[in-house]
mmCIF file of C-alpha atoms in Angstrom:
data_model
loop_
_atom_site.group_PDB
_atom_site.id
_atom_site.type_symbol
_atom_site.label_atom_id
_atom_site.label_comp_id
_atom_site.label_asym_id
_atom_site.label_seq_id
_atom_site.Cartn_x
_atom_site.Cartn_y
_atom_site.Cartn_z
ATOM 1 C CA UNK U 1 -22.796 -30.840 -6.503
ATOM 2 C CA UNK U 2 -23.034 -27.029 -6.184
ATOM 3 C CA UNK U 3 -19.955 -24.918 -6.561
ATOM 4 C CA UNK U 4 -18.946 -23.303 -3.424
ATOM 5 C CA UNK U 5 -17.946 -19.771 -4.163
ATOM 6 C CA UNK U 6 -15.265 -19.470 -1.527
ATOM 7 C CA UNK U 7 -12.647 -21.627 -3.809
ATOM 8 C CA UNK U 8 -11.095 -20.954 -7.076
ATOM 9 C CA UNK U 9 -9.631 -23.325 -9.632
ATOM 10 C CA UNK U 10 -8.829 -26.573 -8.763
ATOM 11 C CA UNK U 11 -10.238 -26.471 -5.053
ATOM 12 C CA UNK U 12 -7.777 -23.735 -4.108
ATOM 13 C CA UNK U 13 -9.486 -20.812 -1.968
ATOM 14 C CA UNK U 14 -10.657 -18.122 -4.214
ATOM 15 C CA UNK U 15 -8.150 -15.551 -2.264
ATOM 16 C CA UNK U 16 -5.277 -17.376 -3.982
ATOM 17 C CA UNK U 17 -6.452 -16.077 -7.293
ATOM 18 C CA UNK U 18 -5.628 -12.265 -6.419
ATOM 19 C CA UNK U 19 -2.106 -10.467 -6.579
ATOM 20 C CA UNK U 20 -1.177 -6.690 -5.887
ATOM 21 C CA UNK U 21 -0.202 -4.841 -8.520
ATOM 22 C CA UNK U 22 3.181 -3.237 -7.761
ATOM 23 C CA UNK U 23 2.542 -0.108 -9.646
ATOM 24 C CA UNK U 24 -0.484 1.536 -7.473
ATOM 25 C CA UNK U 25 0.572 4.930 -6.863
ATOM 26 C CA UNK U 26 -1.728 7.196 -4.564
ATOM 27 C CA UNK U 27 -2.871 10.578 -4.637
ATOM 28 C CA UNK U 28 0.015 13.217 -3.291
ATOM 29 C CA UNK U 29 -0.470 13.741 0.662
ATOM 30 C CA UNK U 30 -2.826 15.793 1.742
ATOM 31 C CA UNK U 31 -5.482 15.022 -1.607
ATOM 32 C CA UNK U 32 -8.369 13.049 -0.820
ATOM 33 C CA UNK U 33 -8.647 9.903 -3.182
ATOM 34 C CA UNK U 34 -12.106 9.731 -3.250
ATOM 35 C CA UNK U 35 -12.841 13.084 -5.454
ATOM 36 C CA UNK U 36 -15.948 13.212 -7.622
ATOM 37 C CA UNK U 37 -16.531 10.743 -11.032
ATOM 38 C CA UNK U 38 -15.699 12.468 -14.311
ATOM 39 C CA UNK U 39 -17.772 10.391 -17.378
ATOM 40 C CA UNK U 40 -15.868 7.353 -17.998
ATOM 41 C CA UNK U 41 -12.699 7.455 -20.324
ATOM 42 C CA UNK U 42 -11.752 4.675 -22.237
ATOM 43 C CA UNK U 43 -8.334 3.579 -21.646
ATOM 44 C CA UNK U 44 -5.512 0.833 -22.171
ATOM 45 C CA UNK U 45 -3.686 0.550 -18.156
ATOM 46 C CA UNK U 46 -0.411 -0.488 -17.594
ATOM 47 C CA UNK U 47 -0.340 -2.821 -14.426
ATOM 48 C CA UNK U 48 2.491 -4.787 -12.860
ATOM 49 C CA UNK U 49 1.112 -8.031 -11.446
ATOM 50 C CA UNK U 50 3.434 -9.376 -8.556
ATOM 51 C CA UNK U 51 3.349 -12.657 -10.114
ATOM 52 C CA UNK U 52 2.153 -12.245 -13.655
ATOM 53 C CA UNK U 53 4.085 -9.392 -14.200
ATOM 54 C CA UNK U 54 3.929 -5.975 -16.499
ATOM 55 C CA UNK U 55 0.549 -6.440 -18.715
ATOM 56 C CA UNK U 56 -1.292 -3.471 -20.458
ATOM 57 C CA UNK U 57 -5.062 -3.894 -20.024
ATOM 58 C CA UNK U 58 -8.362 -2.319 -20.806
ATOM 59 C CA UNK U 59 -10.042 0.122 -18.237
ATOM 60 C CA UNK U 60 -11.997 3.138 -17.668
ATOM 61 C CA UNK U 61 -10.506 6.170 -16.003
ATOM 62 C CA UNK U 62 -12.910 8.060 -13.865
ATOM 63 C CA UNK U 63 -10.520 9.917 -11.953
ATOM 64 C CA UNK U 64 -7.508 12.293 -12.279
ATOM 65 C CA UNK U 65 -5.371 14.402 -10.161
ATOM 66 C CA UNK U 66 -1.788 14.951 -11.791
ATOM 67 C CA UNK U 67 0.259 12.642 -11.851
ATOM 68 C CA UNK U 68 -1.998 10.077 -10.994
ATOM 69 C CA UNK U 69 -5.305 8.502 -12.165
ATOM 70 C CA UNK U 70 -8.074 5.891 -10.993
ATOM 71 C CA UNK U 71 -8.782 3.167 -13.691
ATOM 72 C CA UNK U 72 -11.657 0.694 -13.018
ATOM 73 C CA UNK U 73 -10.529 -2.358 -14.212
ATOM 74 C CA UNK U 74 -12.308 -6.017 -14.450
ATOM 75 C CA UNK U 75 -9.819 -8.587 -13.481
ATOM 76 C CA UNK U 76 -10.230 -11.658 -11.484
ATOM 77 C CA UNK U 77 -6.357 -11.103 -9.780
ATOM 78 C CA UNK U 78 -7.647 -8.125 -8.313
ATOM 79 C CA UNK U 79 -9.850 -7.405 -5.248
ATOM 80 C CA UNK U 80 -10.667 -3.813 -5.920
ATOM 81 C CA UNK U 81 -12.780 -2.208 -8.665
ATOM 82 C CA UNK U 82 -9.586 0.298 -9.597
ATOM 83 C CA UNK U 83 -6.599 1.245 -9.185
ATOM 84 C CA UNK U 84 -4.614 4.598 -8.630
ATOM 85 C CA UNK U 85 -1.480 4.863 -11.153
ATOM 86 C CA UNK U 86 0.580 6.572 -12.386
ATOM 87 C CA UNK U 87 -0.716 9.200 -15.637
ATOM 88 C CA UNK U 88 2.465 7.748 -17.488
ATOM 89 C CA UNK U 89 0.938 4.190 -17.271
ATOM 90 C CA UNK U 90 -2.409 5.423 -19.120
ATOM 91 C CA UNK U 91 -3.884 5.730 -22.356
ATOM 92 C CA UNK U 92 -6.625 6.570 -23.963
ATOM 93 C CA UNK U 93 -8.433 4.037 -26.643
#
């Protein structure tokens, strides 16, 4: 039987797998998010799972506007390719 993309482990919908990370912080008011790409940076993120909790994983930051930056990250819990955090919860590999 095929595996039907719309459910995650053990027959639960896929949806189930994803959590919000409690740490996103946005760009101050008035700064659009969606400035140009530097080159890739190499980088260990903090994130704060709502469920798994704190966890530092690896990323790529590709954008930065003090105090924040956008990290791409690969993880199945989130739906997003990145996400904006604090510059505090970054560093470089």
């Amino acid at each position: 039987m095929a595996q039907d993309h719309r459910y995650g482990a053990f027959g639960a919908p896929s949806e189930w797998n994803h959590q919000q990370v409690v740490n996103v912080e946005w760009p101050p008011q008035g700064i659009p998010p969606m400035l140009p790409e530097n080159p890739p940076v190499p980088v260990q993120v903090r994130v704060v799972w709502e469920h798994d909790g704190e966890e530092w994983i690896p990323g790529r930051a590709v954008r930065w506007l003090r105090p924040v930056v956008f990290v791409l990250i690969n993880d199945q819990r989130h739906r997003g390719a990145g996400v904006w955090v604090p510059l505090k919860d970054v560093r470089r590999t």
